[in-house]
Amino acid sequence: MKNIAIAGATGAVGREILNVLAKKEFPVNELKLFSSARSVGKIQETPFGPQKLEEFSIDACKNIDIIFFAVGGSFSKQYAPELLEKNKNIVIIDNSSAFRYDETVPLLIPAINADALKDARLIANPNCTTAILAMALYPIYKEFGIQKCIVSTYQATSGAGNPGMKELLQESKNYLEGLPVKNTVFSHPIPFNLIPHIDVEQENHYTKEEMKVTWETHKIFGDDSFPLSCTAVRIPTLRAHSESVVIETKKNITENGGIERVREILKNAPGVVVRDDILKNEYPMPLNASEVDEVQVGRIRKNLVFGDFGLEFFVSGDQLLRGAALNAVEIAELL
Ligand SMILES: NC(=O)c1ccc[n+]([C@@H]2O[C@H](COP(=O)([O-])OP(=O)(O)OC[C@H]3O[C@@H](n4cnc5c(N)ncnc54)[C@H](OP(=O)(O)O)[C@@H]3O)[C@@H](O)[C@H]2O)c1
């Protein structure tokens, strides 16, 4: 049995971590939930019964074995080093991007690179878009190799946490009632719109969200030899991110089993489900990927540009689960 804490327990990711721990019957002994000062003292309903929200402090973590950080990068940077120093038994699983690019910190997807865990006490959970992509891309990478990869994303508002979902719901209501539509979380009004801008612009004119997909896929695969680029777009859905993926492979796909072999590999891949029958209107969508553990893959086809070395497909995955809570709890299981 483990003593578990969640920092950010009221947030979109924190709440899902609680659900996943319960669903997987994780052996939880003591449970501590931390929130911002705004919510401290309130009671939160959880699958483990009602729990009182506490203020985070290093001292409050003294009996904790595993803590999930689900607050933000500056919180993780501020507290992780001191917590590891003062509590020699604790392991931190961090959902923020604070330590993902630190060479000494493993960036883990247990189905792909569990070996990278070693005896780390600070483990980074990947960016949600990357985690969903990697589940479908890795089996293809193993079988056919990747020469180049181009990704375009369609990302749900919950990627920006609870405030993102609230803004979509409230501003959609305003739109439909003919009231002015505002934006605070997103850079433009999100209802009936899409916004090709997530996170800040980098020197190369990609956004940080787009570069995270490149940096993190390379780190998780342990291979940065193939170029990968991404265009990340926010769309007015509540939950589950979708991605269009175009790959140039190293091996000739037609001569190595063709699209049927690709479908078979994906069907057998852990955490992946193939939904691919356009005649029956069956393909991945946010609506059928929401609250589902598996990443859905469909519209699998040979790519017109790269011919026999080209593959194209569409994925949808619940980014709060596969892209955050589920992956984080799978890391805890690995421990
Ligand atoms: N949303 C996603 O799809 C997703 C996916 C992967 C990773 N992530 C990452 O996961 C982290 C959390 O994201 P989220 O989407 O869950 O955000 P969120 O819905 O905005 O939740 C933020 C949480 O942090 C808490 N908090 C804020 N300041 C705090 C403090 N000083 N001490 C303790 N708790 C504090 C908030 O508590 P109050 O309710 O009291 O304000 C809330 O529980 C971020 O680093 C994010 O980048 C998010």
PDB file of C-alpha atoms in Angstrom, residues 21-313:
ATOM      1  CA  LEU A  21      -6.248   5.388  -9.346  1.00  0.00           C
ATOM      2  CA  ALA A  22      -9.688   4.143  -8.295  1.00  0.00           C
ATOM      3  CA  LYS A  23     -10.445   2.405 -11.600  1.00  0.00           C
ATOM      4  CA  LYS A  24      -7.124   0.559 -11.525  1.00  0.00           C
ATOM      5  CA  GLU A  25      -7.595  -0.287  -7.839  1.00  0.00           C
ATOM      6  CA  PHE A  26      -4.189   1.210  -7.121  1.00  0.00           C
ATOM      7  CA  PRO A  27      -3.187   0.225  -3.573  1.00  0.00           C
ATOM      8  CA  VAL A  28      -3.782   3.595  -1.905  1.00  0.00           C
ATOM      9  CA  ASN A  29      -3.207   3.802   1.838  1.00  0.00           C
ATOM     10  CA  GLU A  30      -3.223   7.474   2.874  1.00  0.00           C
ATOM     11  CA  LEU A  31      -4.483  10.029   0.328  1.00  0.00           C
ATOM     12  CA  LYS A  32      -3.675  13.768   0.468  1.00  0.00           C
ATOM     13  CA  LEU A  33      -5.164  16.306  -1.895  1.00  0.00           C
ATOM     14  CA  PHE A  34      -3.536  19.707  -2.362  1.00  0.00           C
ATOM     15  CA  SER A  35      -5.095  22.704  -4.096  1.00  0.00           C
ATOM     16  CA  SER A  36      -4.449  26.431  -4.343  1.00  0.00           C
ATOM     17  CA  ALA A  37      -5.298  28.646  -1.369  1.00  0.00           C
ATOM     18  CA  ARG A  38      -8.598  29.390  -3.187  1.00  0.00           C
ATOM     19  CA  SER A  39      -9.921  25.863  -2.498  1.00  0.00           C
ATOM     20  CA  VAL A  40      -8.094  24.903   0.731  1.00  0.00           C
ATOM     21  CA  GLY A  41     -10.522  23.628   3.396  1.00  0.00           C
ATOM     22  CA  LYS A  42     -13.236  22.675   0.879  1.00  0.00           C
ATOM     23  CA  ILE A  43     -14.399  19.074   0.620  1.00  0.00           C
ATOM     24  CA  GLN A  44     -13.891  17.324  -2.718  1.00  0.00           C
ATOM     25  CA  GLU A  45     -15.987  14.293  -3.666  1.00  0.00           C
ATOM     26  CA  THR A  46     -13.665  11.557  -4.954  1.00  0.00           C
ATOM     27  CA  PRO A  47     -13.973   7.844  -5.766  1.00  0.00           C
ATOM     28  CA  PHE A  48     -12.199   7.347  -2.404  1.00  0.00           C
ATOM     29  CA  GLY A  49     -14.931   9.256  -0.564  1.00  0.00           C
ATOM     30  CA  PRO A  50     -15.075  12.962   0.399  1.00  0.00           C
ATOM     31  CA  GLN A  51     -11.602  14.443   0.975  1.00  0.00           C
ATOM     32  CA  LYS A  52     -10.565  17.754   2.547  1.00  0.00           C
ATOM     33  CA  LEU A  53      -8.352  19.943   0.342  1.00  0.00           C
ATOM     34  CA  GLU A  54      -5.086  20.976   1.997  1.00  0.00           C
ATOM     35  CA  GLU A  55      -2.466  23.617   1.394  1.00  0.00           C
ATOM     36  CA  PHE A  56       0.689  22.210  -0.175  1.00  0.00           C
ATOM     37  CA  SER A  57       3.896  22.311   1.839  1.00  0.00           C
ATOM     38  CA  ILE A  58       7.071  20.224   1.908  1.00  0.00           C
ATOM     39  CA  ASP A  59       6.255  19.285   5.491  1.00  0.00           C
ATOM     40  CA  ALA A  60       2.764  18.052   4.602  1.00  0.00           C
ATOM     41  CA  CYS A  61       4.398  15.484   2.265  1.00  0.00           C
ATOM     42  CA  LYS A  62       6.576  13.826   4.907  1.00  0.00           C
ATOM     43  CA  ASN A  63       4.788  10.438   4.865  1.00  0.00           C
ATOM     44  CA  ILE A  64       4.014  10.432   1.153  1.00  0.00           C
ATOM     45  CA  ASP A  65       5.495   7.752  -1.132  1.00  0.00           C
ATOM     46  CA  ILE A  66       4.287   9.051  -4.504  1.00  0.00           C
ATOM     47  CA  ILE A  67       3.104  12.565  -5.344  1.00  0.00           C
ATOM     48  CA  PHE A  68       1.530  13.575  -8.637  1.00  0.00           C
ATOM     49  CA  PHE A  69       2.247  17.214  -9.555  1.00  0.00           C
ATOM     50  CA  ALA A  70      -0.664  18.545 -11.657  1.00  0.00           C
ATOM     51  CA  VAL A  71      -0.386  22.295 -11.127  1.00  0.00           C
ATOM     52  CA  GLY A  72       1.989  23.961 -13.596  1.00  0.00           C
ATOM     53  CA  GLY A  73       5.635  24.384 -14.548  1.00  0.00           C
ATOM     54  CA  SER A  74       6.544  27.097 -12.056  1.00  0.00           C
ATOM     55  CA  PHE A  75       5.029  25.129  -9.145  1.00  0.00           C
ATOM     56  CA  SER A  76       7.043  22.041 -10.169  1.00  0.00           C
ATOM     57  CA  LYS A  77      10.258  24.041 -10.543  1.00  0.00           C
ATOM     58  CA  GLN A  78       9.718  25.749  -7.200  1.00  0.00           C
ATOM     59  CA  TYR A  79       8.993  22.635  -5.118  1.00  0.00           C
ATOM     60  CA  ALA A  80      10.424  19.493  -6.776  1.00  0.00           C
ATOM     61  CA  PRO A  81      14.118  19.964  -5.862  1.00  0.00           C
ATOM     62  CA  GLU A  82      13.404  20.801  -2.196  1.00  0.00           C
ATOM     63  CA  LEU A  83      10.855  18.001  -1.841  1.00  0.00           C
ATOM     64  CA  LEU A  84      13.307  15.400  -3.195  1.00  0.00           C
ATOM     65  CA  GLU A  85      16.002  16.763  -0.886  1.00  0.00           C
ATOM     66  CA  LYS A  86      13.905  16.808   2.289  1.00  0.00           C
ATOM     67  CA  ASN A  87      11.938  13.572   1.729  1.00  0.00           C
ATOM     68  CA  LYS A  88      14.320  10.850   0.599  1.00  0.00           C
ATOM     69  CA  ASN A  89      11.518   8.313   0.091  1.00  0.00           C
ATOM     70  CA  ILE A  90       9.218  10.321  -2.137  1.00  0.00           C
ATOM     71  CA  VAL A  91       8.847   9.916  -5.911  1.00  0.00           C
ATOM     72  CA  ILE A  92       7.417  12.802  -7.959  1.00  0.00           C
ATOM     73  CA  ILE A  93       5.470  12.202 -11.168  1.00  0.00           C
ATOM     74  CA  ASP A  94       5.278  15.616 -12.827  1.00  0.00           C
ATOM     75  CA  ASN A  95       2.613  16.493 -15.389  1.00  0.00           C
ATOM     76  CA  SER A  96       4.111  19.879 -16.254  1.00  0.00           C
ATOM     77  CA  SER A  97       6.806  20.531 -18.837  1.00  0.00           C
ATOM     78  CA  ALA A  98       9.267  21.832 -16.195  1.00  0.00           C
ATOM     79  CA  PHE A  99      11.700  18.884 -16.312  1.00  0.00           C
ATOM     80  CA  ARG A 100      10.796  17.113 -19.568  1.00  0.00           C
ATOM     81  CA  TYR A 101      13.902  18.345 -21.390  1.00  0.00           C
ATOM     82  CA  ASP A 102      16.290  17.769 -18.500  1.00  0.00           C
ATOM     83  CA  GLU A 103      18.611  14.946 -19.550  1.00  0.00           C
ATOM     84  CA  THR A 104      18.695  13.550 -16.021  1.00  0.00           C
ATOM     85  CA  VAL A 105      14.895  13.231 -15.816  1.00  0.00           C
ATOM     86  CA  PRO A 106      13.178  10.336 -17.616  1.00  0.00           C
ATOM     87  CA  LEU A 107      10.249  11.264 -19.867  1.00  0.00           C
ATOM     88  CA  LEU A 108       8.154   8.134 -19.727  1.00  0.00           C
ATOM     89  CA  ILE A 109       5.450   6.307 -21.605  1.00  0.00           C
ATOM     90  CA  PRO A 110       5.551   2.896 -19.910  1.00  0.00           C
ATOM     91  CA  ALA A 111       4.417   1.023 -23.059  1.00  0.00           C
ATOM     92  CA  ILE A 112       7.372   2.498 -24.984  1.00  0.00           C
ATOM     93  CA  ASN A 113      10.370   3.365 -22.815  1.00  0.00           C
ATOM     94  CA  ALA A 114       9.814   1.836 -19.360  1.00  0.00           C
ATOM     95  CA  ASP A 115      13.571   1.059 -19.302  1.00  0.00           C
ATOM     96  CA  ALA A 116      14.336   4.786 -18.965  1.00  0.00           C
ATOM     97  CA  LEU A 117      12.853   4.778 -15.440  1.00  0.00           C
ATOM     98  CA  LYS A 118      15.901   3.227 -13.726  1.00  0.00           C
ATOM     99  CA  ASP A 119      15.897   4.476 -10.113  1.00  0.00           C
ATOM    100  CA  ALA A 120      14.622   7.993 -10.855  1.00  0.00           C
ATOM    101  CA  ARG A 121      12.699   9.837  -8.133  1.00  0.00           C
ATOM    102  CA  LEU A 122      11.508  12.602 -10.456  1.00  0.00           C
ATOM    103  CA  ILE A 123       9.727  11.415 -13.583  1.00  0.00           C
ATOM    104  CA  ALA A 124       8.214  13.633 -16.268  1.00  0.00           C
ATOM    105  CA  ASN A 125       4.902  12.791 -17.894  1.00  0.00           C
ATOM    106  CA  PRO A 126       4.861  13.785 -21.573  1.00  0.00           C
ATOM    107  CA  ASN A 127       2.867  16.527 -23.247  1.00  0.00           C
ATOM    108  CA  CYS A 128      -0.639  15.276 -24.046  1.00  0.00           C
ATOM    109  CA  THR A 129      -0.418  15.635 -27.840  1.00  0.00           C
ATOM    110  CA  THR A 130       2.912  13.816 -27.866  1.00  0.00           C
ATOM    111  CA  ALA A 131       1.648  10.955 -25.698  1.00  0.00           C
ATOM    112  CA  ILE A 132      -1.331  10.310 -27.993  1.00  0.00           C
ATOM    113  CA  LEU A 133       0.838  10.486 -31.127  1.00  0.00           C
ATOM    114  CA  ALA A 134       3.576   8.265 -29.691  1.00  0.00           C
ATOM    115  CA  MET A 135       1.197   5.387 -28.912  1.00  0.00           C
ATOM    116  CA  ALA A 136       0.324   5.027 -32.615  1.00  0.00           C
ATOM    117  CA  LEU A 137       3.647   6.145 -34.082  1.00  0.00           C
ATOM    118  CA  TYR A 138       5.977   3.899 -32.075  1.00  0.00           C
ATOM    119  CA  PRO A 139       4.750   0.541 -33.471  1.00  0.00           C
ATOM    120  CA  ILE A 140       5.121   1.933 -37.022  1.00  0.00           C
ATOM    121  CA  TYR A 141       8.585   3.271 -36.160  1.00  0.00           C
ATOM    122  CA  LYS A 142       9.647  -0.172 -34.863  1.00  0.00           C
ATOM    123  CA  GLU A 143       8.443  -2.035 -37.961  1.00  0.00           C
ATOM    124  CA  PHE A 144       9.079   0.343 -40.866  1.00  0.00           C
ATOM    125  CA  GLY A 145      11.423   3.021 -39.496  1.00  0.00           C
ATOM    126  CA  ILE A 146      10.646   6.708 -39.904  1.00  0.00           C
ATOM    127  CA  GLN A 147      12.358   8.991 -42.391  1.00  0.00           C
ATOM    128  CA  LYS A 148      10.115  12.041 -41.833  1.00  0.00           C
ATOM    129  CA  CYS A 149       6.896  12.790 -39.993  1.00  0.00           C
ATOM    130  CA  ILE A 150       4.423  15.686 -40.278  1.00  0.00           C
ATOM    131  CA  VAL A 151       1.629  16.133 -37.748  1.00  0.00           C
ATOM    132  CA  SER A 152      -1.361  18.502 -37.626  1.00  0.00           C
ATOM    133  CA  THR A 153      -3.411  18.628 -34.456  1.00  0.00           C
ATOM    134  CA  TYR A 154      -6.992  19.423 -33.481  1.00  0.00           C
ATOM    135  CA  GLN A 155      -6.827  20.053 -29.725  1.00  0.00           C
ATOM    136  CA  ALA A 156      -9.683  20.221 -27.239  1.00  0.00           C
ATOM    137  CA  THR A 157     -10.233  23.154 -24.880  1.00  0.00           C
ATOM    138  CA  SER A 158      -9.603  20.954 -21.809  1.00  0.00           C
ATOM    139  CA  GLY A 159      -5.966  20.960 -22.911  1.00  0.00           C
ATOM    140  CA  ALA A 160      -5.998  24.357 -21.163  1.00  0.00           C
ATOM    141  CA  GLY A 161      -7.457  22.782 -18.013  1.00  0.00           C
ATOM    142  CA  ASN A 162     -10.776  23.515 -16.332  1.00  0.00           C
ATOM    143  CA  PRO A 163     -10.652  27.227 -17.315  1.00  0.00           C
ATOM    144  CA  GLY A 164     -10.445  26.229 -21.006  1.00  0.00           C
ATOM    145  CA  MET A 165     -13.593  24.092 -20.834  1.00  0.00           C
ATOM    146  CA  LYS A 166     -15.450  26.775 -18.865  1.00  0.00           C
ATOM    147  CA  GLU A 167     -14.569  29.408 -21.478  1.00  0.00           C
ATOM    148  CA  LEU A 168     -15.882  27.221 -24.328  1.00  0.00           C
ATOM    149  CA  LEU A 169     -19.190  26.527 -22.533  1.00  0.00           C
ATOM    150  CA  GLN A 170     -19.816  30.058 -21.287  1.00  0.00           C
ATOM    151  CA  GLU A 171     -18.816  31.860 -24.470  1.00  0.00           C
ATOM    152  CA  SER A 172     -20.801  29.415 -26.673  1.00  0.00           C
ATOM    153  CA  LYS A 173     -23.854  30.268 -24.563  1.00  0.00           C
ATOM    154  CA  ASN A 174     -23.127  33.987 -25.014  1.00  0.00           C
ATOM    155  CA  TYR A 175     -22.721  33.495 -28.778  1.00  0.00           C
ATOM    156  CA  LEU A 176     -26.033  31.659 -29.101  1.00  0.00           C
ATOM    157  CA  GLU A 177     -27.814  34.309 -27.016  1.00  0.00           C
ATOM    158  CA  GLY A 178     -26.401  37.093 -29.204  1.00  0.00           C
ATOM    159  CA  LEU A 179     -24.241  38.483 -26.381  1.00  0.00           C
ATOM    160  CA  PRO A 180     -20.625  39.655 -26.831  1.00  0.00           C
ATOM    161  CA  VAL A 181     -18.168  36.747 -26.949  1.00  0.00           C
ATOM    162  CA  LYS A 182     -14.995  37.213 -24.912  1.00  0.00           C
ATOM    163  CA  ASN A 183     -11.711  35.370 -24.528  1.00  0.00           C
ATOM    164  CA  THR A 184      -9.343  35.210 -21.580  1.00  0.00           C
ATOM    165  CA  VAL A 185      -7.838  31.702 -21.681  1.00  0.00           C
ATOM    166  CA  PHE A 186      -7.457  31.580 -25.480  1.00  0.00           C
ATOM    167  CA  SER A 187      -5.951  34.238 -27.755  1.00  0.00           C
ATOM    168  CA  HIS A 188      -9.274  34.631 -29.645  1.00  0.00           C
ATOM    169  CA  PRO A 189     -12.920  33.685 -29.033  1.00  0.00           C
ATOM    170  CA  ILE A 190     -13.121  29.891 -29.294  1.00  0.00           C
ATOM    171  CA  PRO A 191     -16.839  29.156 -30.036  1.00  0.00           C
ATOM    172  CA  PHE A 192     -17.429  28.352 -33.740  1.00  0.00           C
ATOM    173  CA  ASN A 193     -13.778  29.110 -34.411  1.00  0.00           C
ATOM    174  CA  LEU A 194     -10.377  27.410 -34.423  1.00  0.00           C
ATOM    175  CA  ILE A 195      -7.100  28.942 -33.357  1.00  0.00           C
ATOM    176  CA  PRO A 196      -3.745  27.912 -34.899  1.00  0.00           C
ATOM    177  CA  HIS A 197      -1.842  29.179 -31.869  1.00  0.00           C
ATOM    178  CA  ILE A 198      -1.125  27.136 -28.700  1.00  0.00           C
ATOM    179  CA  ASP A 199       1.575  28.415 -26.348  1.00  0.00           C
ATOM    180  CA  VAL A 200       4.264  30.937 -27.207  1.00  0.00           C
ATOM    181  CA  GLU A 201       6.120  31.430 -30.489  1.00  0.00           C
ATOM    182  CA  GLN A 202       9.680  30.113 -30.664  1.00  0.00           C
ATOM    183  CA  GLU A 203      12.638  31.536 -32.614  1.00  0.00           C
ATOM    184  CA  ASN A 204      11.901  29.182 -35.531  1.00  0.00           C
ATOM    185  CA  HIS A 205       8.288  30.462 -35.677  1.00  0.00           C
ATOM    186  CA  TYR A 206       6.794  27.199 -34.464  1.00  0.00           C
ATOM    187  CA  THR A 207       4.888  27.467 -31.187  1.00  0.00           C
ATOM    188  CA  LYS A 208       6.189  25.830 -28.002  1.00  0.00           C
ATOM    189  CA  GLU A 209       3.308  23.299 -28.120  1.00  0.00           C
ATOM    190  CA  GLU A 210       4.429  22.318 -31.640  1.00  0.00           C
ATOM    191  CA  MET A 211       8.090  22.020 -30.651  1.00  0.00           C
ATOM    192  CA  LYS A 212       7.163  19.937 -27.590  1.00  0.00           C
ATOM    193  CA  VAL A 213       5.844  17.271 -29.975  1.00  0.00           C
ATOM    194  CA  THR A 214       9.196  17.199 -31.801  1.00  0.00           C
ATOM    195  CA  TRP A 215      11.442  17.345 -28.702  1.00  0.00           C
ATOM    196  CA  GLU A 216       9.436  14.852 -26.674  1.00  0.00           C
ATOM    197  CA  THR A 217       8.855  12.263 -29.428  1.00  0.00           C
ATOM    198  CA  HIS A 218      12.614  12.203 -30.021  1.00  0.00           C
ATOM    199  CA  LYS A 219      13.389  11.862 -26.308  1.00  0.00           C
ATOM    200  CA  ILE A 220      10.818   9.082 -25.724  1.00  0.00           C
ATOM    201  CA  PHE A 221      11.909   7.103 -28.804  1.00  0.00           C
ATOM    202  CA  GLY A 222      15.571   7.684 -27.895  1.00  0.00           C
ATOM    203  CA  ASP A 223      16.117   8.738 -31.513  1.00  0.00           C
ATOM    204  CA  ASP A 224      16.290  12.271 -32.895  1.00  0.00           C
ATOM    205  CA  SER A 225      17.491  11.242 -36.345  1.00  0.00           C
ATOM    206  CA  PHE A 226      14.134  11.756 -38.090  1.00  0.00           C
ATOM    207  CA  PRO A 227      12.670  15.243 -38.623  1.00  0.00           C
ATOM    208  CA  LEU A 228       9.189  15.703 -37.195  1.00  0.00           C
ATOM    209  CA  SER A 229       7.142  18.872 -37.503  1.00  0.00           C
ATOM    210  CA  CYS A 230       3.780  19.844 -36.092  1.00  0.00           C
ATOM    211  CA  THR A 231       1.049  22.450 -36.539  1.00  0.00           C
ATOM    212  CA  ALA A 232      -1.031  22.650 -33.352  1.00  0.00           C
ATOM    213  CA  VAL A 233      -4.583  24.006 -33.555  1.00  0.00           C
ATOM    214  CA  ARG A 234      -7.117  24.603 -30.775  1.00  0.00           C
ATOM    215  CA  ILE A 235     -10.687  23.633 -31.719  1.00  0.00           C
ATOM    216  CA  PRO A 236     -14.019  24.145 -29.905  1.00  0.00           C
ATOM    217  CA  THR A 237     -14.398  20.645 -28.437  1.00  0.00           C
ATOM    218  CA  LEU A 238     -14.387  19.796 -24.741  1.00  0.00           C
ATOM    219  CA  ARG A 239     -12.196  16.744 -24.542  1.00  0.00           C
ATOM    220  CA  ALA A 240      -9.852  14.460 -26.584  1.00  0.00           C
ATOM    221  CA  HIS A 241      -7.218  15.661 -29.036  1.00  0.00           C
ATOM    222  CA  SER A 242      -7.067  14.495 -32.657  1.00  0.00           C
ATOM    223  CA  GLU A 243      -4.086  14.451 -34.986  1.00  0.00           C
ATOM    224  CA  SER A 244      -3.490  13.924 -38.679  1.00  0.00           C
ATOM    225  CA  VAL A 245      -0.197  12.071 -39.115  1.00  0.00           C
ATOM    226  CA  VAL A 246       1.829  11.767 -42.341  1.00  0.00           C
ATOM    227  CA  ILE A 247       4.911   9.563 -42.315  1.00  0.00           C
ATOM    228  CA  GLU A 248       7.654   8.807 -44.789  1.00  0.00           C
ATOM    229  CA  THR A 249       8.966   5.392 -43.785  1.00  0.00           C
ATOM    230  CA  LYS A 250      12.446   3.908 -44.227  1.00  0.00           C
ATOM    231  CA  LYS A 251      11.146   0.527 -45.419  1.00  0.00           C
ATOM    232  CA  ASN A 252       8.925   0.120 -48.458  1.00  0.00           C
ATOM    233  CA  ILE A 253       5.459  -0.485 -47.004  1.00  0.00           C
ATOM    234  CA  THR A 254       3.997  -2.049 -50.159  1.00  0.00           C
ATOM    235  CA  GLU A 255       6.790  -4.660 -50.277  1.00  0.00           C
ATOM    236  CA  ASN A 256       6.480  -5.392 -46.553  1.00  0.00           C
ATOM    237  CA  GLY A 257       2.853  -6.355 -46.084  1.00  0.00           C
ATOM    238  CA  GLY A 258       1.198  -3.147 -47.247  1.00  0.00           C
ATOM    239  CA  ILE A 259      -1.566  -1.301 -45.419  1.00  0.00           C
ATOM    240  CA  GLU A 260      -2.938  -4.631 -44.134  1.00  0.00           C
ATOM    241  CA  ARG A 261       0.320  -5.136 -42.200  1.00  0.00           C
ATOM    242  CA  VAL A 262       0.098  -1.574 -40.827  1.00  0.00           C
ATOM    243  CA  ARG A 263      -3.448  -2.272 -39.637  1.00  0.00           C
ATOM    244  CA  GLU A 264      -2.339  -5.528 -38.003  1.00  0.00           C
ATOM    245  CA  ILE A 265       0.572  -3.820 -36.179  1.00  0.00           C
ATOM    246  CA  LEU A 266      -1.715  -1.099 -34.863  1.00  0.00           C
ATOM    247  CA  LYS A 267      -4.374  -3.656 -33.818  1.00  0.00           C
ATOM    248  CA  ASN A 268      -1.762  -5.468 -31.737  1.00  0.00           C
ATOM    249  CA  ALA A 269      -0.207  -2.317 -30.252  1.00  0.00           C
ATOM    250  CA  PRO A 270      -0.791  -1.755 -26.525  1.00  0.00           C
ATOM    251  CA  GLY A 271      -3.183   1.086 -25.737  1.00  0.00           C
ATOM    252  CA  VAL A 272      -4.299   1.441 -29.370  1.00  0.00           C
ATOM    253  CA  VAL A 273      -7.630   0.584 -31.019  1.00  0.00           C
ATOM    254  CA  VAL A 274      -8.177   0.586 -34.781  1.00  0.00           C
ATOM    255  CA  ARG A 275     -11.446   2.262 -35.891  1.00  0.00           C
ATOM    256  CA  ASP A 276     -11.178   2.253 -39.610  1.00  0.00           C
ATOM    257  CA  ASP A 277     -14.233   1.572 -41.755  1.00  0.00           C
ATOM    258  CA  ILE A 278     -15.208   4.674 -43.675  1.00  0.00           C
ATOM    259  CA  LEU A 279     -18.088   2.843 -45.408  1.00  0.00           C
ATOM    260  CA  LYS A 280     -19.703   2.465 -41.980  1.00  0.00           C
ATOM    261  CA  ASN A 281     -18.740   6.052 -40.979  1.00  0.00           C
ATOM    262  CA  GLU A 282     -16.296   4.585 -38.501  1.00  0.00           C
ATOM    263  CA  TYR A 283     -13.122   6.518 -37.686  1.00  0.00           C
ATOM    264  CA  PRO A 284     -11.544   8.240 -34.665  1.00  0.00           C
ATOM    265  CA  MET A 285     -13.331  11.345 -33.385  1.00  0.00           C
ATOM    266  CA  PRO A 286     -13.188  13.296 -30.112  1.00  0.00           C
ATOM    267  CA  LEU A 287     -16.683  12.070 -29.260  1.00  0.00           C
ATOM    268  CA  ASN A 288     -15.797   8.388 -29.402  1.00  0.00           C
ATOM    269  CA  ALA A 289     -12.312   8.868 -27.923  1.00  0.00           C
ATOM    270  CA  SER A 290     -13.454  10.825 -24.837  1.00  0.00           C
ATOM    271  CA  GLU A 291     -13.183   8.994 -21.514  1.00  0.00           C
ATOM    272  CA  VAL A 292     -11.653   5.988 -23.288  1.00  0.00           C
ATOM    273  CA  ASP A 293      -8.208   4.707 -22.296  1.00  0.00           C
ATOM    274  CA  GLU A 294      -7.106   3.619 -25.761  1.00  0.00           C
ATOM    275  CA  VAL A 295      -5.909   5.911 -28.530  1.00  0.00           C
ATOM    276  CA  GLN A 296      -8.053   5.372 -31.627  1.00  0.00           C
ATOM    277  CA  VAL A 297      -6.465   5.123 -35.092  1.00  0.00           C
ATOM    278  CA  GLY A 298      -8.265   5.215 -38.417  1.00  0.00           C
ATOM    279  CA  ARG A 299      -8.306   6.598 -41.987  1.00  0.00           C
ATOM    280  CA  ILE A 300      -5.199   4.436 -42.475  1.00  0.00           C
ATOM    281  CA  ARG A 301      -3.968   4.809 -46.060  1.00  0.00           C
ATOM    282  CA  LYS A 302      -0.954   4.968 -48.316  1.00  0.00           C
ATOM    283  CA  ASN A 303       0.184   8.582 -48.610  1.00  0.00           C
ATOM    284  CA  LEU A 304       0.018  10.063 -52.114  1.00  0.00           C
ATOM    285  CA  VAL A 305       3.161  12.174 -51.677  1.00  0.00           C
ATOM    286  CA  PHE A 306       5.558   9.503 -50.387  1.00  0.00           C
ATOM    287  CA  GLY A 307       4.045   6.576 -52.362  1.00  0.00           C
ATOM    288  CA  ASP A 308       5.265   3.115 -51.305  1.00  0.00           C
ATOM    289  CA  PHE A 309       7.179   4.705 -48.423  1.00  0.00           C
ATOM    290  CA  GLY A 310       4.240   6.832 -47.322  1.00  0.00           C
ATOM    291  CA  LEU A 311       1.599   6.320 -44.680  1.00  0.00           C
ATOM    292  CA  GLU A 312      -1.161   8.560 -43.426  1.00  0.00           C
ATOM    293  CA  PHE A 313      -3.658   8.131 -40.583  1.00  0.00           C
TER     294      PHE A 313
END
